XYZ file of C-alpha atoms in Angstrom:
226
model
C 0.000 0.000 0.000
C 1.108 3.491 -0.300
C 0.487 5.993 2.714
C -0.201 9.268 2.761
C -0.493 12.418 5.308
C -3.973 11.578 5.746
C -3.049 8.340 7.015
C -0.437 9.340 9.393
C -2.328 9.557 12.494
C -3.885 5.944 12.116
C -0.372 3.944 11.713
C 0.439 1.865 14.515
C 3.133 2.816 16.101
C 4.613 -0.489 16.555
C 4.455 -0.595 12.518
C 6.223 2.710 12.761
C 9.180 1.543 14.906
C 9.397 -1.520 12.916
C 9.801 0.879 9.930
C 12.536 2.393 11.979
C 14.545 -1.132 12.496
C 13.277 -1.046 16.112
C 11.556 -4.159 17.617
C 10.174 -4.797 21.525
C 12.115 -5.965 23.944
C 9.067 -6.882 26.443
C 5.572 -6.529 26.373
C 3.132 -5.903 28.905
C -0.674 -5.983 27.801
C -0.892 -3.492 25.537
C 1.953 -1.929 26.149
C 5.510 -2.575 24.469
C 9.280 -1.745 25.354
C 11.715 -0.389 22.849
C 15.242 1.032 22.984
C 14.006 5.060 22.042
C 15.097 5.274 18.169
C 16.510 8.805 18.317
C 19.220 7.740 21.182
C 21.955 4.788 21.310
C 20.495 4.045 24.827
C 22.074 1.165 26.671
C 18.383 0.121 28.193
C 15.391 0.035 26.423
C 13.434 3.024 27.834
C 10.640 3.725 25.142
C 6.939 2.295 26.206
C 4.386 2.075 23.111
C 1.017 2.119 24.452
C -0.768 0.041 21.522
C -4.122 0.881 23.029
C -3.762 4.487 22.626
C -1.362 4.680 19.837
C 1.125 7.153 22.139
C 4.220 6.805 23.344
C 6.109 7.447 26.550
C 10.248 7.614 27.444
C 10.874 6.848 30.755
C 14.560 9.070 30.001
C 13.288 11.991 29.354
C 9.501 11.965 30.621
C 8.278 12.863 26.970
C 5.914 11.660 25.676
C 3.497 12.078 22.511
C 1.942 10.410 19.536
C 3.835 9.215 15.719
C 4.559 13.042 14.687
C 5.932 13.803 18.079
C 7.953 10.682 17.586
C 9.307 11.177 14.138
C 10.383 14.759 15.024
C 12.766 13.704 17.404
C 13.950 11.080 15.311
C 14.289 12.808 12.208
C 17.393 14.818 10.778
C 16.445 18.566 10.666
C 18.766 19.479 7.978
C 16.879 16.835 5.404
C 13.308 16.825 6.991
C 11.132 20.110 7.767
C 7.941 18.218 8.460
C 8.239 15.181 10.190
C 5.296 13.807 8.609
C 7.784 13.559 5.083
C 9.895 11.256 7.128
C 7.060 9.135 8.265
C 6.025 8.543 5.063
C 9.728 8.006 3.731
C 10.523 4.927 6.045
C 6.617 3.770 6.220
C 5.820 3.253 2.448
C 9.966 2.013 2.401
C 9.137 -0.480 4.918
C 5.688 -1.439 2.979
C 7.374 -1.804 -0.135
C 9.599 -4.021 1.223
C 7.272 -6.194 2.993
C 5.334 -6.295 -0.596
C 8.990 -6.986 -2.300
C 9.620 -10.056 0.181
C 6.136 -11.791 -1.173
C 6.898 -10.776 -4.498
C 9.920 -13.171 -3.988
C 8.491 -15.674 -2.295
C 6.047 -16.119 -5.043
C 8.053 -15.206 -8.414
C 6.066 -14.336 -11.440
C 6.689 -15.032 -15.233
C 8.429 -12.021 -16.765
C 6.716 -12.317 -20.379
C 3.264 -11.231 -20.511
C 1.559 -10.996 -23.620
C 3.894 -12.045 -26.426
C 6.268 -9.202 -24.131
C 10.066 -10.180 -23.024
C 9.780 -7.527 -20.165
C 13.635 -8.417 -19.282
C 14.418 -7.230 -22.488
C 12.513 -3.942 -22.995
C 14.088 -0.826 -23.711
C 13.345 1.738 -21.204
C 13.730 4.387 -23.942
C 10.956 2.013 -25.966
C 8.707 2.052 -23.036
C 9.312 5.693 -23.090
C 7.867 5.866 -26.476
C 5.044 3.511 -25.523
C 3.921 6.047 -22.871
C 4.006 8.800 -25.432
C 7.485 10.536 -25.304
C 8.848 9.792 -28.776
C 12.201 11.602 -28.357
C 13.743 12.696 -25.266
C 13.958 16.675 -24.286
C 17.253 16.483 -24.417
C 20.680 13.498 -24.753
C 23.998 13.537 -22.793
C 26.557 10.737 -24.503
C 24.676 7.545 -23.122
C 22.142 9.680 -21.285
C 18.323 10.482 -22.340
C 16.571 13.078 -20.311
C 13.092 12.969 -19.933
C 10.045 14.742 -18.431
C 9.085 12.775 -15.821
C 5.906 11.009 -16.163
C 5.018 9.704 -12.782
C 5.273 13.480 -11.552
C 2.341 15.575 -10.849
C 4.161 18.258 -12.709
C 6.150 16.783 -15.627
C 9.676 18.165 -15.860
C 13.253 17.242 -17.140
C 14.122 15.036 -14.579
C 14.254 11.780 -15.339
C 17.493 10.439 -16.654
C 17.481 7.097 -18.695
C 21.037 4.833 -18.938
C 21.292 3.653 -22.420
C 23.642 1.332 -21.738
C 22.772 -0.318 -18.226
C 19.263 0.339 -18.594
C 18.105 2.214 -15.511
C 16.892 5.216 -14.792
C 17.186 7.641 -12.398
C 15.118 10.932 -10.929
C 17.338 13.506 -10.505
C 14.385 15.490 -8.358
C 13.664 12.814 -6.037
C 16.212 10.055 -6.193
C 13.606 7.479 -7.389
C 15.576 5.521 -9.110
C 15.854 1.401 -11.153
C 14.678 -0.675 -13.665
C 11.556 -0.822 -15.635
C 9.607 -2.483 -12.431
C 10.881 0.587 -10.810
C 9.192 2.869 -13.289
C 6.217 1.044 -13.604
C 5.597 1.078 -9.951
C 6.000 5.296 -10.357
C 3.169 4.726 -12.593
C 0.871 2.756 -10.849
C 1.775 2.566 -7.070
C 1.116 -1.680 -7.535
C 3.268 -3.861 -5.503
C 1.872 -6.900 -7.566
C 4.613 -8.380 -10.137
C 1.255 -9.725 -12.215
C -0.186 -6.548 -12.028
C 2.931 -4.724 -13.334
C 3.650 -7.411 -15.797
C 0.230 -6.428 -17.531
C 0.655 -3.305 -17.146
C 4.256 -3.024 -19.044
C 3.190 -5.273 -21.586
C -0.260 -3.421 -22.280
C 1.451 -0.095 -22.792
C 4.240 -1.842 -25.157
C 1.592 -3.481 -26.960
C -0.819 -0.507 -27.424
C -3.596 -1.923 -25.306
C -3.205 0.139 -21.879
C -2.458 4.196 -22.005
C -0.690 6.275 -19.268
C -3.045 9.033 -16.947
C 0.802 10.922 -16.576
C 2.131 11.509 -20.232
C 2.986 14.823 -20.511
C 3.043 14.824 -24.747
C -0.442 12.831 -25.090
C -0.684 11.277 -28.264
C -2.898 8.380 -27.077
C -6.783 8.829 -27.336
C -7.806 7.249 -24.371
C -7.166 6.855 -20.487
C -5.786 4.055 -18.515
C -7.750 2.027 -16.297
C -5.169 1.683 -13.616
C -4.978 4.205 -10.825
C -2.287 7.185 -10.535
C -0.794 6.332 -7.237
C 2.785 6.504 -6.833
C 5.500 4.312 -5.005
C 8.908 3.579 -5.328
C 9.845 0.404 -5.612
């Protein structure tokens, strides 16, 4: 799944401090002991009360809910809201989980007549309606960006390795990795289909910036990194 700010205040904590490598030490009902994530504490002295989704650190007497939490964990010089860094390490940790079936239960790569292994990102590029690239660097194609709310120059294709990478937000991979962008699905099938329907013709992408299909997709716009 892919989280959002309006979701923030109903993660469980305990899903939170997994997110942040942490596990309980001891439990107690409904509450839970942790070594405090934003310390290198020799005893564990962070309780989770899973009951009221708050927490409480027997250090310092704080105490608060998930935002309260992240803020003191969080790096001020790459995080103004704290709410970005929730969302950071919780859709990380989700994609993950959702990467860990995915391997447990491998899926056929050709779909549809399609070799996905062996597409072209700068085909798949064309498939989704960018013909030519905005702009080339030796064996680098520049692209506008189309998982991005607001299309620009930022997404830099490999030629060589075939991988891409957004120089805006880091996002960064293979053709999985862009299709994910696409359609925020952690499902290989899913992804599968929808590569091979956009190399075929048969599926059309919401996010094109130079729209030269005539009809919309049926998948969804959410985005996630894989």
């Amino acid at each position: 799944m892919r989280y959002t700010k309006n979701d923030i205040r109903n993660i469980p904590l305990t899903e939170f401090m997994a997110a942040l490598g942490e596990k309980p030490v001891k439990a107690f009902g409904d509450m839970k002991l942790y070594y405090a994530p934003q310390r290198d504490d020799p005893e564990p002295m962070l309780v989770v009360d899973t009951n009221t989704n708050r927490w409480y650190d027997h250090a310092t007497d704080q105490s608060g809910d998930i935002i309260d939490l992240a803020a003191l964990k969080m790096n001020p010089n790459l995080y103004m809201d704290p709410r970005d860094f929730i969302l950071k390490y919780m859709n990380e940790y989700e994609q993950g989980k959702e990467l860990s079936a995915m391997a447990r239960h491998p899926q056929q790569p050709t779909v549809v007549g399609v070799d996905i292994k062996k597409v072209k990102l700068t085909d798949f590029m064309k498939a989704l309606g960018q013909e030519h690239p905005v702009a080339a660097d030796g064996n680098l194609r520049i692209y506008n960006a189309p998982y991005d709310d607001k299309p620009g120059p930022t997404m830099v294709i490999n030629i060589e390795t075939n991988l891409w990478r957004d120089t805006k937000s880091g996002a960064y991979g293979g053709i999985y990795d862009l299709a994910y962008e696409l359609t925020g699905s952690c499902n290989m099938s899913e992804l599968n289909q929808y590569i091979a329907g956009q190399m075929s013709g048969m599926g059309k992408s919401q996010k094109v910036e130079p729209p030269k299909q005539e009809q919309e997709p049926d998948k969804p716009k959410r985005k996630m990194r894989l």
